[in-house]
Short mmCIF file of C-alpha atoms in Angstrom, two decimals:
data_model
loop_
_atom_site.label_atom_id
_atom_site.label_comp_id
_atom_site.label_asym_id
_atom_site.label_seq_id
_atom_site.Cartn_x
_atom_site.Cartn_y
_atom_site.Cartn_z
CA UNK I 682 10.67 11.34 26.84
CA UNK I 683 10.53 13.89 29.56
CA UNK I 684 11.01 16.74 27.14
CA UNK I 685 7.82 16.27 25.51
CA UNK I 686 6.18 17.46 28.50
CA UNK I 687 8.05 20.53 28.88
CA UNK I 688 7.38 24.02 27.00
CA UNK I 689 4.18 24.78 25.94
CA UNK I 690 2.07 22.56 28.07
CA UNK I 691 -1.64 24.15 28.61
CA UNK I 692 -1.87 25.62 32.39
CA UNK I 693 -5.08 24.07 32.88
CA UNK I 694 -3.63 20.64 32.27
CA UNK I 695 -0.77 18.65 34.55
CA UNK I 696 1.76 17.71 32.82
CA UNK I 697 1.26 14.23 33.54
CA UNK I 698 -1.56 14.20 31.27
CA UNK I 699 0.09 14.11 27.63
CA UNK I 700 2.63 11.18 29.01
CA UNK I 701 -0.89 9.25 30.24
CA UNK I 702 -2.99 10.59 26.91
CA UNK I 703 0.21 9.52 24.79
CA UNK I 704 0.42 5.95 26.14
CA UNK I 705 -2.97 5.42 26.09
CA UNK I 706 -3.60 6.18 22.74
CA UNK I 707 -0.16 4.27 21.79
CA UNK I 708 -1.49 0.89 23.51
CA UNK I 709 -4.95 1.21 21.80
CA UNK I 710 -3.07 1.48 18.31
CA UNK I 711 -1.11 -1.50 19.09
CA UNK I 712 -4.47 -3.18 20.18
CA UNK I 713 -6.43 -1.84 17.00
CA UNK I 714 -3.32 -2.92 14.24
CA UNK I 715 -3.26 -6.41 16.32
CA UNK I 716 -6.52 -7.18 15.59
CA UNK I 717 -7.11 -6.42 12.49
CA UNK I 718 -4.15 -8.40 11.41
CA UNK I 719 -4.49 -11.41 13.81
CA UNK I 720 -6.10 -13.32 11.37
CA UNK I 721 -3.48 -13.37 8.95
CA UNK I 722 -0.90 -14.31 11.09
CA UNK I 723 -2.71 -17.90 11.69
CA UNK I 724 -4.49 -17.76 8.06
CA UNK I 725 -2.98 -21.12 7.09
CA UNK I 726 -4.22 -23.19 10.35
CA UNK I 727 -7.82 -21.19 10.01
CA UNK I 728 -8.65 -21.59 6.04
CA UNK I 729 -7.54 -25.51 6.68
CA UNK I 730 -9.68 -25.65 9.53
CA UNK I 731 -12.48 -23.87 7.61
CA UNK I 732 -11.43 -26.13 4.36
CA UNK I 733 -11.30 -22.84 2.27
CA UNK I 734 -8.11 -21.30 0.49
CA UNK I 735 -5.74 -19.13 2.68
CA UNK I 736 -5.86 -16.48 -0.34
CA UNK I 737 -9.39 -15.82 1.27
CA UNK I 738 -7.75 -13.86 3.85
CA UNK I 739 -7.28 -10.73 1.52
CA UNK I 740 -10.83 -10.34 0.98
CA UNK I 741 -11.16 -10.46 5.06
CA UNK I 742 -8.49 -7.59 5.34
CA UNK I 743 -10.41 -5.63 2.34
CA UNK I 744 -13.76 -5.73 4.37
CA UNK I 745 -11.67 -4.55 7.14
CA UNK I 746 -10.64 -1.61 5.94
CA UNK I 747 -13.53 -0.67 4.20
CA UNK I 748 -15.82 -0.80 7.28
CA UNK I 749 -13.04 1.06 8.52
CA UNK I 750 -13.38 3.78 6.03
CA UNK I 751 -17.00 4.50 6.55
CA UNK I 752 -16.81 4.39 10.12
CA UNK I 753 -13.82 6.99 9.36
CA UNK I 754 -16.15 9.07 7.54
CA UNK I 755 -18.68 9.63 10.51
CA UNK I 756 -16.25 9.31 13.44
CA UNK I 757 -16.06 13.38 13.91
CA UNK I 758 -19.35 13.68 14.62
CA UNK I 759 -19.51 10.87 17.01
CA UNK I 760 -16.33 12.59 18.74
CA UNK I 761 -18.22 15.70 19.04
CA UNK I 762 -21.30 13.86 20.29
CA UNK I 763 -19.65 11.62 22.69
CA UNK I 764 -16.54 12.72 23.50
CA UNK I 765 -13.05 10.84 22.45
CA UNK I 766 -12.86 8.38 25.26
CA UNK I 767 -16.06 7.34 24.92
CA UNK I 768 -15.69 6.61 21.35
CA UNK I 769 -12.34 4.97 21.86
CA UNK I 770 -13.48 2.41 24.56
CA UNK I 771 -16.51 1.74 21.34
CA UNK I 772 -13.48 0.61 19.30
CA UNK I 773 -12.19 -1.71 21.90
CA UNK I 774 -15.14 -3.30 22.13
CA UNK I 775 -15.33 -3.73 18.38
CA UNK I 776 -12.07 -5.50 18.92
CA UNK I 777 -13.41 -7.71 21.48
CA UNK I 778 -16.54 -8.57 19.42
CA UNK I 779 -14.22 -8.81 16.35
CA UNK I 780 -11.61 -11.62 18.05
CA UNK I 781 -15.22 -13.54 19.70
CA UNK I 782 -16.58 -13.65 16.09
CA UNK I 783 -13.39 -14.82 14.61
CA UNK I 784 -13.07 -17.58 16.69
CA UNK I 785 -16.47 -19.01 16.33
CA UNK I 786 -15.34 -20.52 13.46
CA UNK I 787 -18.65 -19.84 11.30
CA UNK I 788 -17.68 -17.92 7.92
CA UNK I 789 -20.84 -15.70 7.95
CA UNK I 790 -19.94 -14.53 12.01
CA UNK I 791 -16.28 -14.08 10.81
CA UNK I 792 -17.64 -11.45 7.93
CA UNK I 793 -19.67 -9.81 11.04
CA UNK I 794 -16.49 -9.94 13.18
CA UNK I 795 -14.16 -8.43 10.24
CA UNK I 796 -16.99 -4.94 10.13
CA UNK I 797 -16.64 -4.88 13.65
CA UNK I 798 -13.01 -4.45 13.76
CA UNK I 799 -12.80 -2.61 11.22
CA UNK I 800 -15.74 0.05 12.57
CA UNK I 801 -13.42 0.19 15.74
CA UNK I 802 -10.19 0.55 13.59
CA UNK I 803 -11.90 3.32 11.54
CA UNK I 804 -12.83 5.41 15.30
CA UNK I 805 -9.77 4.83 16.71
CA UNK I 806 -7.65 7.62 15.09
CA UNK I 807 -10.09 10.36 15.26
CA UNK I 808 -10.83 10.00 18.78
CA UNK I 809 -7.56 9.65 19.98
CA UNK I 810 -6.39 13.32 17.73
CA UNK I 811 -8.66 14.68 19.45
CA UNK I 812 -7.47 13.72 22.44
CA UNK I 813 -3.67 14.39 21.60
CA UNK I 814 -4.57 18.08 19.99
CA UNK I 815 -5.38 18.90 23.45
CA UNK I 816 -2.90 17.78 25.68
CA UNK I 817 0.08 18.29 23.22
CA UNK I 818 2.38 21.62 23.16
CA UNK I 819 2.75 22.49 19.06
CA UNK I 820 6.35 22.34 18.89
CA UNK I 821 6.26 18.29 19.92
CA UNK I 822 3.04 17.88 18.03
CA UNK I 823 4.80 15.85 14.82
CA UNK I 824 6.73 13.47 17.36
CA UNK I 825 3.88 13.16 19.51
CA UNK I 826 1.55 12.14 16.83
CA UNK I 827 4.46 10.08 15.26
CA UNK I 828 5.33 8.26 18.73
CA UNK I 829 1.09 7.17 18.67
CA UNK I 830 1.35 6.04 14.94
CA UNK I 831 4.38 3.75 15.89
CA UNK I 832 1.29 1.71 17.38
CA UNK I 833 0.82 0.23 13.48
CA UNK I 834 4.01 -1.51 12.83
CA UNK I 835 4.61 -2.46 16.47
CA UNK I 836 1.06 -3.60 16.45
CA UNK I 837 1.87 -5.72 13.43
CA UNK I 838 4.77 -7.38 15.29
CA UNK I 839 2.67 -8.09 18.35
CA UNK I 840 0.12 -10.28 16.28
CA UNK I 841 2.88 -11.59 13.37
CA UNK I 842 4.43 -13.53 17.01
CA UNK I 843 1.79 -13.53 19.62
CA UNK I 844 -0.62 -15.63 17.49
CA UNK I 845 1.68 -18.29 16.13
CA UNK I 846 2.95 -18.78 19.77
CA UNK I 847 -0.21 -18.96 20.92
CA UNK I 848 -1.15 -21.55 18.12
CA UNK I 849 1.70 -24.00 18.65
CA UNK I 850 0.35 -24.32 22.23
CA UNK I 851 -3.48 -23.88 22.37
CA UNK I 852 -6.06 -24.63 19.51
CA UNK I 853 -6.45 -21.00 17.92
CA UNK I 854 -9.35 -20.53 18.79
CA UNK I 855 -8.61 -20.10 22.33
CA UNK I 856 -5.55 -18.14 20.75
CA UNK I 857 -8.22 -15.64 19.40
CA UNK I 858 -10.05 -15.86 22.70
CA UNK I 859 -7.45 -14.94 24.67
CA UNK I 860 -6.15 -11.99 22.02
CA UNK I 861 -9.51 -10.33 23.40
CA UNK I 862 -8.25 -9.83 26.73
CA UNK I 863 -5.99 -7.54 25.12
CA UNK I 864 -8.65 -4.84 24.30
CA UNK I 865 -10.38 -5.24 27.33
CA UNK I 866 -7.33 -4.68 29.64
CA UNK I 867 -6.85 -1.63 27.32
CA UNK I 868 -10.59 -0.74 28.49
CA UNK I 869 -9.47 -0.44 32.40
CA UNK I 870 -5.64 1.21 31.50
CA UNK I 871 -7.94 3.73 29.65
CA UNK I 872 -10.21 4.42 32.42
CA UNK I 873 -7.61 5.20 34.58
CA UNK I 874 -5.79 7.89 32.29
CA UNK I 875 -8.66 9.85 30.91
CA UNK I 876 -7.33 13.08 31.21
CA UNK I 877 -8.30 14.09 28.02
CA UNK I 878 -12.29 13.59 28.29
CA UNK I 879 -13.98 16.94 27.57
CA UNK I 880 -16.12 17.88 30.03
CA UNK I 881 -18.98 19.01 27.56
CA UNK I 882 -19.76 17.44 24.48
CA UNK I 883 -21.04 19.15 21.59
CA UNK I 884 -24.49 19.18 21.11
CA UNK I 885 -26.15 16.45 18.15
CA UNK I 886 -25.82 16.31 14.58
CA UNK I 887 -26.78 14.30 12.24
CA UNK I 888 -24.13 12.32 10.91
CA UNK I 889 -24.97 12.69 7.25
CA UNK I 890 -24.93 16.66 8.07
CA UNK I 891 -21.74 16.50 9.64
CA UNK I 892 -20.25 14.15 6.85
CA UNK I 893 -21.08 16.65 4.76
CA UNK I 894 -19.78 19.48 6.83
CA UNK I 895 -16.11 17.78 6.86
CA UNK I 896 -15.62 17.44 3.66
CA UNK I 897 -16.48 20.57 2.73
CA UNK I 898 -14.39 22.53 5.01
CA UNK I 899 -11.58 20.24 3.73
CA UNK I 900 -12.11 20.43 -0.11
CA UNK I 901 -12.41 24.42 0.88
CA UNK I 902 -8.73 24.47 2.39
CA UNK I 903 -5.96 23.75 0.01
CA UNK I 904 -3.31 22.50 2.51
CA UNK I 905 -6.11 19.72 3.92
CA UNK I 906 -7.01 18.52 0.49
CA UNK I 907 -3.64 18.30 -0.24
CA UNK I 908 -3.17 15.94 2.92
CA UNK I 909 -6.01 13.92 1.82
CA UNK I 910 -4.08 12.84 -1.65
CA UNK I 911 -1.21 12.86 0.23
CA UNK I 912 -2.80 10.21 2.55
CA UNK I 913 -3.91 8.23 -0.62
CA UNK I 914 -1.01 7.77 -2.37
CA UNK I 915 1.64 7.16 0.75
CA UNK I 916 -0.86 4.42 2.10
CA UNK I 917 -1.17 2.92 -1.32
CA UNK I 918 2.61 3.02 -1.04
CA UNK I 919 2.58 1.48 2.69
CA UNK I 920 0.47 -1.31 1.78
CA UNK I 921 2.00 -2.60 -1.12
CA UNK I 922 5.52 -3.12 -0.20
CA UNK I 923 3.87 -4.23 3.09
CA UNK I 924 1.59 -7.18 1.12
CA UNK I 925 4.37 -8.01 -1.47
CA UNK I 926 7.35 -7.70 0.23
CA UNK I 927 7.97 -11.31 0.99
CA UNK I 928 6.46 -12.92 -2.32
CA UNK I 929 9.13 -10.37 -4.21
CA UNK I 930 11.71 -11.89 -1.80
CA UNK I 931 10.78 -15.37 -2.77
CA UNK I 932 9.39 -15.32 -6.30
CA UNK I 933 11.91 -12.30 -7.82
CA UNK I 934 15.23 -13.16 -6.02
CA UNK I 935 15.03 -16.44 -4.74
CA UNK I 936 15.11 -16.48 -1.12
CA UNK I 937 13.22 -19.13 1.12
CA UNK I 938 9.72 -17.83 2.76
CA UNK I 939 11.15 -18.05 6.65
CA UNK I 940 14.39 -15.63 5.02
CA UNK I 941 11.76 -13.21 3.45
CA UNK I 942 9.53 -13.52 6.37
CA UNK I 943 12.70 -12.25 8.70
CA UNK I 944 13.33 -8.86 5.78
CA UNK I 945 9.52 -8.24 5.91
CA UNK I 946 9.75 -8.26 10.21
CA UNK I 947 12.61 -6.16 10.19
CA UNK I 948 11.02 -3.51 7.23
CA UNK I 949 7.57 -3.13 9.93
CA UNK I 950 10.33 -2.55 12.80
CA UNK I 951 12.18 0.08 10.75
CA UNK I 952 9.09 1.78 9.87
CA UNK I 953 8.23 1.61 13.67
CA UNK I 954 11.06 3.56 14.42
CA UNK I 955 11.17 5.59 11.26
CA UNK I 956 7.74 7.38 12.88
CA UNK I 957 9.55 8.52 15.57
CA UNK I 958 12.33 9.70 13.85
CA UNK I 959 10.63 11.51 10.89
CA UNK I 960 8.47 13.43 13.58
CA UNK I 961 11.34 14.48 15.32
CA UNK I 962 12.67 15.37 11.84
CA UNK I 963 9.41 17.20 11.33
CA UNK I 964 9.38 19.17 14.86
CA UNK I 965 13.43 20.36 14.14
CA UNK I 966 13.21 21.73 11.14
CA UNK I 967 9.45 22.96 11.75
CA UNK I 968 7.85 21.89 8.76
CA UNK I 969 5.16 18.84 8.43
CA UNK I 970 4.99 19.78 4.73
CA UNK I 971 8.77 19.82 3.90
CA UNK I 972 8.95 16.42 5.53
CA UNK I 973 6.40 14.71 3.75
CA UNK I 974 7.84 15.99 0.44
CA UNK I 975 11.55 14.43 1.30
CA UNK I 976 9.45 11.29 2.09
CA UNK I 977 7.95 11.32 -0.97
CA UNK I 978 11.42 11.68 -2.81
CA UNK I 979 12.85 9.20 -0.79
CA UNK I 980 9.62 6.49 -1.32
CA UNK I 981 10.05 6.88 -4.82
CA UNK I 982 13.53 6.54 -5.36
CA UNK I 983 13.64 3.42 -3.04
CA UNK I 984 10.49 1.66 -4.94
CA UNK I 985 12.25 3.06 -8.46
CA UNK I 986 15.57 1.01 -7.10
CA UNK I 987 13.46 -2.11 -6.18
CA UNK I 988 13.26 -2.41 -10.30
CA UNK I 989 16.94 -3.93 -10.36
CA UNK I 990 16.66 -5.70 -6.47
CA UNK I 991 18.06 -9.21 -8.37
CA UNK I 992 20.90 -7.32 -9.41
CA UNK I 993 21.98 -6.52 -5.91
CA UNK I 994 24.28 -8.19 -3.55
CA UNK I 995 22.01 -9.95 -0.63
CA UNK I 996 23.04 -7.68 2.31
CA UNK I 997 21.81 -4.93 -0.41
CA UNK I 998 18.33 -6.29 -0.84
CA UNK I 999 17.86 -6.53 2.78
CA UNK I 1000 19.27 -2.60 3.56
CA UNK I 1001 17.12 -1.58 0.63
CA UNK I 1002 13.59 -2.89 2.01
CA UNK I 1003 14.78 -2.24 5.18
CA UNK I 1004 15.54 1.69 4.05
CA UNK I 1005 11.90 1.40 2.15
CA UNK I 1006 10.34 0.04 5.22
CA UNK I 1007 11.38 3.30 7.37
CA UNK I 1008 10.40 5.49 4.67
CA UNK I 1009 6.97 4.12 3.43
CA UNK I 1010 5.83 2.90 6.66
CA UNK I 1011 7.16 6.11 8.59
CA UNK I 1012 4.98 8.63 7.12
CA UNK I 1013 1.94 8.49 9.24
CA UNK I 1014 2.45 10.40 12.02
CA UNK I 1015 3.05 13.68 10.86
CA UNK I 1016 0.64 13.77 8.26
CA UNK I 1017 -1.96 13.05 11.23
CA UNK I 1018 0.09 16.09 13.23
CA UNK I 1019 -0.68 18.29 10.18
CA UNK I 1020 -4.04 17.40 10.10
CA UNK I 1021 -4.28 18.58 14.10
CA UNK I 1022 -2.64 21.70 12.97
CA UNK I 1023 -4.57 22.98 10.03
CA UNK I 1024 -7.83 21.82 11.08
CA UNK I 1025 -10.03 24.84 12.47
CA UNK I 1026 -10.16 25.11 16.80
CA UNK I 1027 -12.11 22.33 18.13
CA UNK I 1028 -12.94 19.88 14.94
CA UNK I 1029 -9.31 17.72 15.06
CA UNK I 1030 -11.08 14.87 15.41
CA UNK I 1031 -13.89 15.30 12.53
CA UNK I 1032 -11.29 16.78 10.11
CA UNK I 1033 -8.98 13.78 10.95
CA UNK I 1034 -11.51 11.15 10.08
CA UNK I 1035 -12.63 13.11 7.18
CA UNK I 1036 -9.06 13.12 5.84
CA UNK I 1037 -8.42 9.92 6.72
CA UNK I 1038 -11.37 8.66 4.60
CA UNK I 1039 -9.09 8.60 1.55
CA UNK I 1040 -6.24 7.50 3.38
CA UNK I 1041 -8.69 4.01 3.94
CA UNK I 1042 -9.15 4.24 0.06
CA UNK I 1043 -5.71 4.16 -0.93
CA UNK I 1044 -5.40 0.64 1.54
CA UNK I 1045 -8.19 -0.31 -0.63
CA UNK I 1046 -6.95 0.56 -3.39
CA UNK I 1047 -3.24 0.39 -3.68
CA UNK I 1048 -2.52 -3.51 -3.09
CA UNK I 1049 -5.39 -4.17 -5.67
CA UNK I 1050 -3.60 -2.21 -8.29
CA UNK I 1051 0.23 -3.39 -7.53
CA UNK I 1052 -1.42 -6.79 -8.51
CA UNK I 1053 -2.98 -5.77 -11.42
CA UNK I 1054 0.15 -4.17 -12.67
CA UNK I 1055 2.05 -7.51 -11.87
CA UNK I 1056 -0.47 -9.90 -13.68
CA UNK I 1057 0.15 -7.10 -16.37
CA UNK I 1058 4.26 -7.46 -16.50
CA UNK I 1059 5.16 -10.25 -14.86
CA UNK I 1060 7.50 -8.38 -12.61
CA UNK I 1061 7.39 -7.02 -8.87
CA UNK I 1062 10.27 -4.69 -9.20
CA UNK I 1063 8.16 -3.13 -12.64
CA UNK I 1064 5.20 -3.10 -10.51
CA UNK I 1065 7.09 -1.26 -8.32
CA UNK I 1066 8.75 1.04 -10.66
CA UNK I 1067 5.48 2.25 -12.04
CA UNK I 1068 4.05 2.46 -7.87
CA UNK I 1069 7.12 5.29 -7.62
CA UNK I 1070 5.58 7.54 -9.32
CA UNK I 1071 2.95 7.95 -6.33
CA UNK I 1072 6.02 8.99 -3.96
CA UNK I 1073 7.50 11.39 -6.15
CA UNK I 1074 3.88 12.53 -6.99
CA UNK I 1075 3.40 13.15 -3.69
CA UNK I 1076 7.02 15.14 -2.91
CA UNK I 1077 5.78 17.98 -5.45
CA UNK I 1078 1.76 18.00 -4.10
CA UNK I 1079 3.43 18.64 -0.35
CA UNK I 1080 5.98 20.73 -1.68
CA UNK I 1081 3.37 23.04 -3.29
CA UNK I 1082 1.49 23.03 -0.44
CA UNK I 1083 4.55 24.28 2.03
CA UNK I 1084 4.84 27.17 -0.77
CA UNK I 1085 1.89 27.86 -0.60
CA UNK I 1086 1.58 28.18 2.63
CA UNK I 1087 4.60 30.79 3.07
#
């Protein structure tokens, strides 16, 4: 990784700083994606516990995310306020009141828990652009960014292990408990690399007035609104194959949950490293735009092939969700670089949760439709077929917007 510290570093800064700003803000996306998902990795031993249905745990992951995308919404303005590491160690603590209220075991406290975490999910990217648009050169910007995002699938592997180990050993409620200490150890590793703390704040704002200032600077620049749609339909995309990957597996071609389960692991570690290398993709061949149009292309093909997955040879259904997984899930990171770069000087952080407000709406959104569209057909791979047309939708809106831009 040493040559992402050399070029174009800022004089005023060491160089040391984007190394400690970059694994900082990689451990606290880890942290963030761990706790919002921890529940559903122990959902059968909690809804029996609670003597409710485990299907319950989709509604918890909806309120997630849409706490998440109001907090989103007014996160810029609390950067400018308070600075980015402020706001960041607010999101940790979120996650430590979120994992507390979870294991109480009281419904009405787990409801109060889920808006927590997902406040401190919805701060966490904001603040930590801001602090990556300062400390990173441009030409590593996409890889950068894309090295932070791997946080979401890794972060998804932490808790899809950690919490079932922990489970088979301790009463999971303790396993929650001690999922906290997580967050707050990321409190005291973030203390110590704060390099990226601005040493004067902006002064106050309301936060309806700077709501409203976001959005209209990005419905006022073409290439930002067209990374706001782009955000909406790739998460939609993300989602999906993420929440119906294994009951495709099981219901569609007939493999056992534990076989599906392994596909589904290996698609979130593919899309892991699929960040990585579609940012260095992105920083090669200098265009955030171009990339996220081939992604597009390639997200719609693969979800268009998923149609005919029970006519494929089993080593062929695995490569295919695999390939899907590093292309759907591997997007992330350079859209958030593009947002650093067309964002006007010193608002990265408001822009970014501005934009990312309708990124949060197509995680709302998205899984709710693909099951519509299968209680409609009666068929994942159609449901998929139909979700390709947000991919390919997507390759022409970033295409136009990389022409436009020339």
């Amino acid at each position: 990784m040493s040559d992402l510290i050399a070029g174009e570093v800022p004089p005023t800064r060491r160089a040391s700083s984007l190394m400690q700003t970059l694994a900082a803000a990689t451990l606290i996306q880890i942290v963030a994606t761990a706790s919002v998902l921890a529940l559903t990795a122990i959902a059968p031993d909690v809804a029996s516990d609670l003597d409710i249905g485990a299907y319950w745990i989709g509604y918890q992951i909806s309120l997630i995310y849409a706490s998440g995308m109001f907090s989103s919404a007014i996160a810029g303005t609390l950067v400018q306020r308070f600075g980015p590491i402020r706001i960041e160690q607010i999101a940790l603590v979120c996650f430590v009141l979120g994992f507390a209220g979870i294991a109480s075991a009281n419904i009405p406290l787990i409801i109060i828990a889920s808006l927590f975490i997902g406040v401190g999910y919805g701060l966490n990217n904001p603040a930590s652009s801001e602090m990556l648009s300062r400390v990173t050169p441009h030409n590593k910007r996409n890889v950068v960014f894309s090295l932070k995002q791997s946080g979401v699938p890794l972060g998804g592997i932490l808790a899809s292990f950690a919490f079932p180990f922990l489970s088979r050993y301790v009463d999971w409620h303790l396993a929650l408990l001690i999922g906290a200490a997580a967050p707050l150890a990321t409190m005291g590793f973030l203390a110590v690399t704060h390099a990226a703390e601005p040493s004067a704040p902006s002064a106050s704002r309301s936060l309806i007035r700077g709501l409203v200032d976001e959005q209209s600077t990005i419905w006022r620049n073409p290439r930002l609104r067209a990374l706001c749609g782009l955000g909406f339909a790739y998460s939609a995309m993300q989602l999906s194959v993420s929440a119906f990957a294994v009951v495709t597996l099981v219901h569609d071609a007939g493999w056992s949950l534990l076989s599906a389960g392994s596909v589904a692991a290996a698609m979130q570690l593919a899309g892991a490293l699929g960040r990585v290398f579609w940012g260095v993709v992105a920083d090669r061949i200098g265009g955030g735009f171009i990339t996220l149009s081939l992604l597009g292309l390639l997200g719609g093909l693969g979800y268009a092939l998923l149609f005919w997955l029970t006519d494929l040879p089993t080593f062929a259904q695995v490569a295919l969700f695999v390939a899907v997984g590093g292309v759907t899930i591997g997007w992330n990171g350079v859209l958030l670089a593009e947002v650093a770069h067309n964002a006007p000087e010193g608002r990265v952080g408001a822009i970014t949760g501005g934009v990312l407000v309708y990124t949060f709406i197509g995680v709302i959104v998205g899984p709710s439709t693909f099951g519509s569209l299968y209680a409609l057909t009666g068929h994942y791979g159609a449901s998929f077929l139909i979700f390709s047309l947000f991919g390919l939708g997507g390759m022409i809106l970033a295409w136009r917007a990389h022409c436009a831009a020339r």
